């Protein structure tokens, strides 16, 4: 194919177009000293996103993940805390996010090292090896990864194992940990290349994990093995349940719920037929745990299952791309509240399929759906419990339009009974996707 350079005549023509365009001149004035998003903001669209919903589940105060990427853990814990609070008549309650994050971080270090060993015969610049090394161990995750941690390590109240500075501010901790893991990766790959025996390799890996465990304990404190569950209920009655372990607490208050929840996705790309299940190679946290598995559904079926669960009074964990069409102070996500095309003169329309295939959009944040407004049998806007504190939106609760939902919501965790006949499809053998597939993106 021939290549064509930009010519002087073209530059002169484009310059004249710009100089003679009132829209471009007005945009130049507007953008000179104002943030682009503020100039593109459409107040009429935003005013339509009222915090009023025909289905609105009463929920507790929002939580705050602070300077960490633990949204998926916060959102999942917030789904479960509503069940526990209802069972014990509690007005306020939080599960320990630090407990979940500690064990996720530790298990993921082992998962990383095992992935390094699995691919040790490949060159370091191989795309798969590069993906493992680049991803490393960080804060983000998926619903099935949360379920793996709870199944193996249980749950505990936040006041038993609270936040530390490092748990709430993870950047430096993660940087140090990933530097160590790259050093560990180089050493393990060198041992494999030299023909070392498996026992020697695993002994070295275990020594590495021992140091990592100590480092994480220094950052979080060592998780307690037993605890007492103390609480005062809404009737001001004090209770105590003594000598619980995280596993017995989870068994008592969560039971088999996690086994009845399916991760559903909406990924309208040619490589992912609807009503099939998918997993992502080398995506996980617990070696020996259950694989991440998604059931791909058309958007109408995807939303219908979520609405049925909401109508039953149960909130829903979901994942979306919050980097598009958002107004944080107002607590708003709505594509009709911005007009970037008019402001910029650029073609900015993109289908959800192309957004995934061309790297424009993917899930990057998990939250909880707590309500929906339905008019004429169809949703118009959705109520969202975020984990960014209570300073924005309606005391930390946000709203998104249904059109934004269609374009930028990718995943939800729904109980099987609200999927109806579709639930049986979750038992299929999943199609394995490449490690870098957008459906493997982790919510932070």
Short mmCIF file of C-alpha atoms in Angstrom, two decimals:
data_model
loop_
_atom_site.label_atom_id
_atom_site.label_comp_id
_atom_site.label_asym_id
_atom_site.label_seq_id
_atom_site.Cartn_x
_atom_site.Cartn_y
_atom_site.Cartn_z
CA UNK A 1 0.00 0.00 0.00
CA UNK A 2 1.28 3.45 -0.90
CA UNK A 3 1.99 5.98 1.84
CA UNK A 4 0.95 9.59 1.35
CA UNK A 5 2.62 12.46 3.25
CA UNK A 6 0.74 15.58 4.33
CA UNK A 7 1.22 18.33 1.76
CA UNK A 8 1.47 22.12 1.99
CA UNK A 9 -1.75 22.49 0.01
CA UNK A 10 -3.60 20.28 2.46
CA UNK A 11 -2.31 22.26 5.43
CA UNK A 12 -3.41 25.51 3.82
CA UNK A 13 -6.90 24.11 3.14
CA UNK A 14 -7.34 22.80 6.68
CA UNK A 15 -6.08 26.06 8.15
CA UNK A 16 -8.65 27.98 6.14
CA UNK A 17 -11.41 25.63 7.29
CA UNK A 18 -10.44 26.25 10.91
CA UNK A 19 -10.21 30.04 10.52
CA UNK A 20 -13.62 30.21 8.81
CA UNK A 21 -15.45 27.96 11.30
CA UNK A 22 -17.45 29.80 14.02
CA UNK A 23 -17.78 26.49 15.91
CA UNK A 24 -14.00 25.99 15.98
CA UNK A 25 -13.40 29.58 17.04
CA UNK A 26 -15.96 29.34 19.85
CA UNK A 27 -14.47 26.03 20.98
CA UNK A 28 -11.02 27.64 21.01
CA UNK A 29 -12.26 30.39 23.32
CA UNK A 30 -14.06 27.90 25.56
CA UNK A 31 -11.15 25.51 25.89
CA UNK A 32 -8.46 28.12 26.48
CA UNK A 33 -8.96 28.17 30.27
CA UNK A 34 -11.59 25.51 30.99
CA UNK A 35 -11.50 21.74 31.41
CA UNK A 36 -12.78 20.00 28.27
CA UNK A 37 -15.30 17.86 30.19
CA UNK A 38 -16.82 20.96 31.78
CA UNK A 39 -17.29 22.66 28.43
CA UNK A 40 -18.93 19.54 26.93
CA UNK A 41 -21.33 19.15 29.87
CA UNK A 42 -25.05 19.20 28.97
CA UNK A 43 -27.09 20.26 31.98
CA UNK A 44 -30.42 19.15 30.47
CA UNK A 45 -29.23 15.55 30.35
CA UNK A 46 -27.85 15.70 33.88
CA UNK A 47 -31.07 17.12 35.31
CA UNK A 48 -32.92 14.04 34.02
CA UNK A 49 -30.74 11.77 36.16
CA UNK A 50 -32.67 12.24 39.40
CA UNK A 51 -32.01 10.10 42.48
CA UNK A 52 -35.53 8.66 42.39
CA UNK A 53 -36.21 5.00 41.57
CA UNK A 54 -39.23 2.73 41.29
CA UNK A 55 -37.15 -0.11 42.80
CA UNK A 56 -34.95 1.22 45.61
CA UNK A 57 -33.41 -1.16 48.15
CA UNK A 58 -32.59 0.42 51.53
CA UNK A 59 -28.86 0.00 52.12
CA UNK A 60 -26.24 1.16 54.59
CA UNK A 61 -23.76 4.03 54.41
CA UNK A 62 -21.18 3.84 51.64
CA UNK A 63 -17.66 2.60 52.27
CA UNK A 64 -14.34 4.12 51.18
CA UNK A 65 -11.55 2.20 49.47
CA UNK A 66 -9.35 5.32 49.75
CA UNK A 67 -6.11 5.24 47.72
CA UNK A 68 -6.34 1.60 46.72
CA UNK A 69 -7.76 -0.44 43.87
CA UNK A 70 -9.90 -2.70 46.02
CA UNK A 71 -13.30 -1.70 44.58
CA UNK A 72 -14.17 -5.30 43.64
CA UNK A 73 -13.56 -6.44 47.23
CA UNK A 74 -15.45 -3.51 48.72
CA UNK A 75 -18.39 -4.01 46.37
CA UNK A 76 -18.54 -7.76 46.97
CA UNK A 77 -18.23 -7.33 50.75
CA UNK A 78 -21.01 -4.72 50.60
CA UNK A 79 -23.30 -7.24 48.89
CA UNK A 80 -22.70 -9.74 51.69
CA UNK A 81 -22.88 -7.23 54.55
CA UNK A 82 -26.49 -6.44 53.69
CA UNK A 83 -27.38 -10.12 54.26
CA UNK A 84 -25.48 -10.24 57.54
CA UNK A 85 -26.94 -6.95 58.78
CA UNK A 86 -30.45 -8.16 57.99
CA UNK A 87 -29.83 -11.44 59.82
CA UNK A 88 -28.61 -9.65 62.95
CA UNK A 89 -30.81 -6.53 62.79
CA UNK A 90 -27.83 -4.17 62.40
CA UNK A 91 -27.98 -0.52 61.42
CA UNK A 92 -24.27 -0.25 60.56
CA UNK A 93 -21.86 -2.99 59.62
CA UNK A 94 -18.79 -3.61 57.48
CA UNK A 95 -16.81 -6.71 56.66
CA UNK A 96 -13.03 -6.52 56.84
CA UNK A 97 -11.72 -5.54 53.44
CA UNK A 98 -8.17 -5.81 54.78
CA UNK A 99 -8.70 -9.49 55.57
CA UNK A 100 -9.81 -10.15 52.01
CA UNK A 101 -7.05 -8.01 50.50
CA UNK A 102 -4.30 -9.61 52.60
CA UNK A 103 -5.14 -13.13 51.50
CA UNK A 104 -5.79 -12.09 47.90
CA UNK A 105 -2.40 -10.42 47.75
CA UNK A 106 -0.63 -13.41 49.29
CA UNK A 107 -2.43 -16.00 47.16
CA UNK A 108 -1.84 -13.93 44.06
CA UNK A 109 1.91 -13.89 44.74
CA UNK A 110 1.84 -17.69 44.67
CA UNK A 111 -0.34 -17.63 41.53
CA UNK A 112 2.18 -15.30 39.89
CA UNK A 113 5.14 -17.53 40.75
CA UNK A 114 3.33 -20.67 39.58
CA UNK A 115 2.48 -18.90 36.31
CA UNK A 116 6.15 -18.01 35.90
CA UNK A 117 7.09 -21.67 36.37
CA UNK A 118 4.36 -22.81 33.97
CA UNK A 119 5.82 -20.60 31.24
CA UNK A 120 9.49 -20.98 32.17
CA UNK A 121 10.35 -22.67 28.86
CA UNK A 122 9.25 -19.59 26.93
CA UNK A 123 11.61 -16.65 26.32
CA UNK A 124 11.23 -13.66 28.63
CA UNK A 125 9.99 -11.49 25.76
CA UNK A 126 7.24 -13.95 24.81
CA UNK A 127 3.85 -12.19 24.86
CA UNK A 128 2.43 -14.48 27.55
CA UNK A 129 5.47 -14.13 29.82
CA UNK A 130 5.51 -10.39 29.24
CA UNK A 131 1.83 -10.22 30.20
CA UNK A 132 2.48 -12.08 33.46
CA UNK A 133 5.41 -9.84 34.34
CA UNK A 134 3.62 -6.63 33.38
CA UNK A 135 0.46 -7.52 35.28
CA UNK A 136 2.29 -8.63 38.41
CA UNK A 137 0.31 -8.44 41.65
CA UNK A 138 -1.94 -5.46 42.18
CA UNK A 139 -5.23 -4.51 43.81
CA UNK A 140 -7.78 -5.24 41.08
CA UNK A 141 -9.90 -8.34 40.75
CA UNK A 142 -12.97 -10.21 39.57
CA UNK A 143 -16.04 -11.65 41.31
CA UNK A 144 -14.84 -15.26 41.10
CA UNK A 145 -11.53 -14.24 42.67
CA UNK A 146 -13.44 -12.77 45.61
CA UNK A 147 -15.40 -16.02 45.96
CA UNK A 148 -12.15 -18.02 45.98
CA UNK A 149 -10.76 -15.99 48.87
CA UNK A 150 -13.95 -16.32 50.92
CA UNK A 151 -14.14 -20.08 50.32
CA UNK A 152 -10.55 -20.59 51.50
CA UNK A 153 -10.12 -17.90 54.16
CA UNK A 154 -13.63 -16.88 55.21
CA UNK A 155 -14.78 -13.47 56.44
CA UNK A 156 -14.62 -11.33 59.54
CA UNK A 157 -16.07 -8.00 60.72
CA UNK A 158 -14.05 -4.88 59.99
CA UNK A 159 -13.70 -3.96 63.65
CA UNK A 160 -11.84 -7.24 64.19
CA UNK A 161 -9.24 -6.49 61.51
CA UNK A 162 -9.34 -2.84 60.48
CA UNK A 163 -7.45 -0.72 57.98
CA UNK A 164 -3.79 0.29 58.21
CA UNK A 165 -2.08 3.05 56.28
CA UNK A 166 -0.68 0.52 53.79
CA UNK A 167 -4.01 -1.24 53.23
CA UNK A 168 -5.62 2.08 52.32
CA UNK A 169 -2.63 3.46 50.39
CA UNK A 170 -1.26 0.57 48.36
CA UNK A 171 0.89 2.17 45.70
CA UNK A 172 4.28 1.88 47.44
CA UNK A 173 3.50 -1.54 48.90
CA UNK A 174 2.56 -2.87 45.46
CA UNK A 175 5.66 -1.37 43.86
CA UNK A 176 7.97 -3.04 46.37
CA UNK A 177 6.13 -6.35 46.10
CA UNK A 178 6.27 -6.38 42.31
CA UNK A 179 9.96 -5.53 42.30
CA UNK A 180 10.53 -8.53 44.54
CA UNK A 181 8.35 -10.77 42.37
CA UNK A 182 10.30 -9.90 39.23
CA UNK A 183 13.52 -10.80 41.03
CA UNK A 184 11.90 -14.05 42.16
CA UNK A 185 10.75 -14.72 38.59
CA UNK A 186 14.27 -14.30 37.22
CA UNK A 187 15.68 -16.68 39.84
CA UNK A 188 13.03 -19.36 39.31
CA UNK A 189 13.36 -19.19 35.52
CA UNK A 190 17.14 -19.52 35.88
CA UNK A 191 16.70 -22.58 38.10
CA UNK A 192 14.44 -24.20 35.50
CA UNK A 193 16.90 -23.38 32.71
CA UNK A 194 19.74 -24.96 34.67
CA UNK A 195 17.80 -28.21 35.11
CA UNK A 196 17.08 -27.90 38.83
CA UNK A 197 14.79 -30.53 40.35
CA UNK A 198 11.16 -29.72 41.08
CA UNK A 199 11.66 -30.19 44.83
CA UNK A 200 14.47 -27.64 44.85
CA UNK A 201 12.42 -25.18 42.79
CA UNK A 202 9.39 -25.47 45.08
CA UNK A 203 11.59 -25.14 48.17
CA UNK A 204 12.98 -21.90 46.77
CA UNK A 205 9.51 -20.68 45.86
CA UNK A 206 8.26 -21.43 49.37
CA UNK A 207 11.16 -19.48 50.86
CA UNK A 208 10.16 -16.55 48.66
CA UNK A 209 6.55 -16.83 49.81
CA UNK A 210 7.64 -16.89 53.45
CA UNK A 211 9.32 -13.51 53.02
CA UNK A 212 6.30 -12.15 51.19
CA UNK A 213 4.02 -13.32 54.01
CA UNK A 214 6.18 -11.47 56.52
CA UNK A 215 6.15 -8.32 54.41
CA UNK A 216 2.36 -8.39 54.07
CA UNK A 217 1.99 -8.91 57.83
CA UNK A 218 4.12 -5.81 58.34
CA UNK A 219 1.79 -3.88 56.02
CA UNK A 220 -1.58 -5.20 57.23
CA UNK A 221 -0.85 -6.86 60.55
CA UNK A 222 -1.21 -10.64 60.71
CA UNK A 223 -4.85 -11.68 60.23
CA UNK A 224 -6.42 -13.09 63.43
CA UNK A 225 -7.17 -16.80 63.45
CA UNK A 226 -10.11 -16.50 65.88
CA UNK A 227 -12.26 -13.62 67.08
CA UNK A 228 -15.44 -12.64 68.89
CA UNK A 229 -18.31 -11.10 66.93
CA UNK A 230 -19.64 -8.27 69.11
CA UNK A 231 -22.50 -6.05 68.02
CA UNK A 232 -25.35 -3.89 69.25
CA UNK A 233 -28.51 -4.30 67.18
CA UNK A 234 -31.09 -1.70 66.15
CA UNK A 235 -32.95 -2.31 69.43
CA UNK A 236 -29.80 -1.38 71.41
CA UNK A 237 -29.34 -4.98 72.55
CA UNK A 238 -25.72 -6.15 72.95
CA UNK A 239 -24.68 -9.54 71.52
CA UNK A 240 -21.46 -11.54 71.41
CA UNK A 241 -20.62 -14.70 69.52
CA UNK A 242 -17.34 -16.04 70.86
CA UNK A 243 -14.44 -18.00 69.39
CA UNK A 244 -15.34 -17.79 65.74
CA UNK A 245 -12.90 -18.44 62.93
CA UNK A 246 -13.17 -16.62 59.61
CA UNK A 247 -14.43 -19.86 58.04
CA UNK A 248 -17.09 -20.52 60.69
CA UNK A 249 -18.24 -16.90 60.43
CA UNK A 250 -18.62 -17.24 56.65
CA UNK A 251 -20.40 -20.57 57.00
CA UNK A 252 -22.82 -19.13 59.53
CA UNK A 253 -23.66 -15.92 57.68
CA UNK A 254 -23.01 -16.64 53.99
CA UNK A 255 -23.47 -20.39 53.71
CA UNK A 256 -23.49 -21.63 50.12
CA UNK A 257 -24.55 -18.31 48.61
CA UNK A 258 -21.35 -17.88 46.60
CA UNK A 259 -21.91 -21.23 44.88
CA UNK A 260 -25.30 -19.98 43.66
CA UNK A 261 -23.95 -16.81 42.02
CA UNK A 262 -22.99 -16.66 38.32
CA UNK A 263 -20.77 -14.06 36.69
CA UNK A 264 -22.65 -12.81 33.64
CA UNK A 265 -21.12 -10.53 31.01
CA UNK A 266 -22.26 -8.54 28.01
CA UNK A 267 -19.51 -8.74 25.40
CA UNK A 268 -21.00 -8.28 21.91
CA UNK A 269 -17.83 -9.22 20.02
CA UNK A 270 -17.59 -11.73 17.19
CA UNK A 271 -15.29 -14.06 19.14
CA UNK A 272 -17.75 -14.43 22.05
CA UNK A 273 -21.08 -15.97 21.04
CA UNK A 274 -23.97 -15.37 23.41
CA UNK A 275 -25.09 -18.14 25.79
CA UNK A 276 -21.58 -19.55 26.00
CA UNK A 277 -19.21 -19.48 28.95
CA UNK A 278 -15.67 -18.14 28.91
CA UNK A 279 -12.60 -18.22 31.10
CA UNK A 280 -9.33 -16.34 30.73
CA UNK A 281 -5.99 -18.13 30.71
CA UNK A 282 -3.68 -17.27 33.63
CA UNK A 283 -6.31 -15.10 35.33
CA UNK A 284 -6.89 -15.91 38.97
CA UNK A 285 -5.60 -15.62 42.49
CA UNK A 286 -5.89 -18.96 44.31
CA UNK A 287 -3.96 -21.89 42.84
CA UNK A 288 -6.39 -24.79 43.00
CA UNK A 289 -9.37 -22.45 43.29
CA UNK A 290 -12.19 -22.18 40.80
CA UNK A 291 -11.43 -20.54 37.49
CA UNK A 292 -12.91 -17.19 36.58
CA UNK A 293 -15.95 -18.06 34.47
CA UNK A 294 -18.35 -15.74 32.61
CA UNK A 295 -21.67 -16.46 30.92
CA UNK A 296 -22.12 -14.09 27.97
CA UNK A 297 -25.68 -12.77 27.56
CA UNK A 298 -27.42 -10.26 25.28
CA UNK A 299 -28.05 -6.99 27.08
CA UNK A 300 -31.81 -7.50 27.40
CA UNK A 301 -31.31 -10.83 29.20
CA UNK A 302 -28.41 -9.39 31.19
CA UNK A 303 -30.52 -6.50 32.52
CA UNK A 304 -33.62 -8.64 33.08
CA UNK A 305 -31.73 -10.94 35.46
CA UNK A 306 -30.37 -7.97 37.41
CA UNK A 307 -33.82 -6.40 37.67
CA UNK A 308 -35.36 -9.63 38.95
CA UNK A 309 -32.75 -9.80 41.71
CA UNK A 310 -33.33 -6.15 42.62
CA UNK A 311 -37.08 -6.66 42.72
CA UNK A 312 -36.46 -9.50 45.18
CA UNK A 313 -34.76 -6.96 47.46
CA UNK A 314 -31.18 -8.11 46.80
CA UNK A 315 -28.42 -5.79 45.63
CA UNK A 316 -26.13 -6.72 42.71
CA UNK A 317 -22.33 -6.56 42.25
CA UNK A 318 -21.37 -5.26 38.80
CA UNK A 319 -18.38 -4.07 36.78
CA UNK A 320 -18.22 -1.17 34.33
CA UNK A 321 -16.00 1.42 32.69
CA UNK A 322 -16.34 4.50 34.89
CA UNK A 323 -13.88 6.53 32.84
CA UNK A 324 -16.52 7.50 30.29
CA UNK A 325 -19.12 10.30 30.59
CA UNK A 326 -18.78 10.70 34.35
CA UNK A 327 -19.36 13.71 36.63
CA UNK A 328 -17.91 12.75 39.99
CA UNK A 329 -19.17 15.62 42.14
CA UNK A 330 -22.75 15.08 40.98
CA UNK A 331 -22.40 11.30 41.18
CA UNK A 332 -23.40 10.80 37.56
CA UNK A 333 -22.60 8.61 34.56
CA UNK A 334 -24.59 9.53 31.47
CA UNK A 335 -23.61 9.75 27.80
CA UNK A 336 -26.46 12.23 27.20
CA UNK A 337 -24.94 14.67 29.69
CA UNK A 338 -21.95 15.40 27.45
CA UNK A 339 -21.64 16.53 23.84
CA UNK A 340 -18.03 15.98 22.87
CA UNK A 341 -18.81 15.78 19.16
CA UNK A 342 -20.22 19.33 19.02
CA UNK A 343 -17.34 20.71 21.07
CA UNK A 344 -14.50 18.95 19.27
CA UNK A 345 -15.82 18.47 15.72
CA UNK A 346 -14.50 14.90 15.88
CA UNK A 347 -16.25 11.62 15.08
CA UNK A 348 -16.50 10.01 18.53
CA UNK A 349 -19.29 7.44 18.15
CA UNK A 350 -18.11 3.87 18.71
CA UNK A 351 -20.01 0.63 19.15
CA UNK A 352 -19.55 -1.49 22.25
CA UNK A 353 -18.10 -4.23 20.06
CA UNK A 354 -15.46 -1.93 18.55
CA UNK A 355 -14.76 -0.36 21.94
CA UNK A 356 -13.75 -3.78 23.24
CA UNK A 357 -11.92 -4.96 20.12
CA UNK A 358 -9.93 -1.74 19.70
CA UNK A 359 -9.02 -1.16 23.33
CA UNK A 360 -11.18 1.92 23.89
CA UNK A 361 -13.17 0.50 26.81
CA UNK A 362 -13.20 -2.38 29.28
CA UNK A 363 -14.29 -2.97 32.85
CA UNK A 364 -12.18 -0.99 35.32
CA UNK A 365 -14.37 -0.50 38.41
CA UNK A 366 -16.82 -2.61 40.43
CA UNK A 367 -19.75 -1.24 42.44
CA UNK A 368 -23.18 -2.31 43.68
CA UNK A 369 -26.54 -1.72 42.00
CA UNK A 370 -29.13 -0.95 44.68
CA UNK A 371 -32.05 0.34 42.61
CA UNK A 372 -33.54 0.97 39.19
CA UNK A 373 -36.23 3.22 37.77
CA UNK A 374 -38.59 1.44 35.38
CA UNK A 375 -41.02 3.26 33.09
CA UNK A 376 -43.23 1.46 30.59
CA UNK A 377 -41.54 -1.82 31.47
CA UNK A 378 -38.04 -0.58 30.65
CA UNK A 379 -35.27 0.81 32.86
CA UNK A 380 -34.38 4.48 32.51
CA UNK A 381 -31.70 4.92 35.22
CA UNK A 382 -29.91 2.87 37.86
CA UNK A 383 -28.92 3.59 41.47
CA UNK A 384 -25.33 2.74 42.37
CA UNK A 385 -23.54 2.31 45.70
CA UNK A 386 -19.93 3.32 45.15
CA UNK A 387 -16.91 2.86 47.44
CA UNK A 388 -15.35 6.33 47.07
CA UNK A 389 -16.66 7.77 50.33
CA UNK A 390 -19.69 9.97 50.93
CA UNK A 391 -18.48 13.36 49.65
CA UNK A 392 -19.88 13.07 46.11
CA UNK A 393 -23.23 12.15 44.63
CA UNK A 394 -26.04 11.53 47.11
CA UNK A 395 -23.83 10.75 50.12
CA UNK A 396 -21.72 8.45 47.94
CA UNK A 397 -24.60 6.98 45.94
CA UNK A 398 -24.44 7.55 42.19
CA UNK A 399 -26.84 7.27 39.26
CA UNK A 400 -26.27 6.12 35.68
CA UNK A 401 -28.52 6.36 32.65
CA UNK A 402 -29.77 3.24 30.92
CA UNK A 403 -28.00 4.24 27.71
CA UNK A 404 -24.70 4.50 29.62
CA UNK A 405 -25.46 1.12 31.19
CA UNK A 406 -25.91 -0.44 27.73
CA UNK A 407 -22.55 0.85 26.51
CA UNK A 408 -20.28 0.67 29.55
CA UNK A 409 -21.53 -2.06 31.89
CA UNK A 410 -19.78 -5.37 31.23
CA UNK A 411 -20.26 -7.75 34.14
CA UNK A 412 -22.60 -8.60 37.00
CA UNK A 413 -22.86 -11.31 39.67
CA UNK A 414 -26.40 -12.70 39.78
CA UNK A 415 -27.96 -15.54 41.73
CA UNK A 416 -29.00 -18.51 39.61
CA UNK A 417 -32.69 -18.30 40.52
CA UNK A 418 -32.92 -14.88 38.84
CA UNK A 419 -31.37 -16.22 35.64
CA UNK A 420 -34.20 -18.72 35.21
CA UNK A 421 -33.56 -21.26 32.45
CA UNK A 422 -30.31 -19.44 31.54
CA UNK A 423 -28.70 -20.66 34.77
CA UNK A 424 -28.12 -24.12 33.31
CA UNK A 425 -25.84 -22.59 30.67
CA UNK A 426 -23.31 -21.68 33.37
CA UNK A 427 -22.35 -25.36 33.67
CA UNK A 428 -20.88 -25.45 30.15
CA UNK A 429 -17.19 -26.12 29.61
CA UNK A 430 -15.83 -22.59 29.13
CA UNK A 431 -14.00 -21.38 26.05
CA UNK A 432 -10.50 -20.27 27.05
CA UNK A 433 -9.59 -16.70 26.12
CA UNK A 434 -6.09 -15.22 25.82
CA UNK A 435 -4.65 -13.66 29.00
CA UNK A 436 -4.96 -10.14 27.53
CA UNK A 437 -8.60 -10.47 26.48
CA UNK A 438 -10.69 -7.46 27.64
CA UNK A 439 -12.94 -9.81 29.62
CA UNK A 440 -9.93 -10.47 31.82
CA UNK A 441 -9.60 -6.83 32.79
CA UNK A 442 -9.56 -6.40 36.56
CA UNK A 443 -11.77 -3.94 38.41
CA UNK A 444 -9.86 -1.49 40.60
#
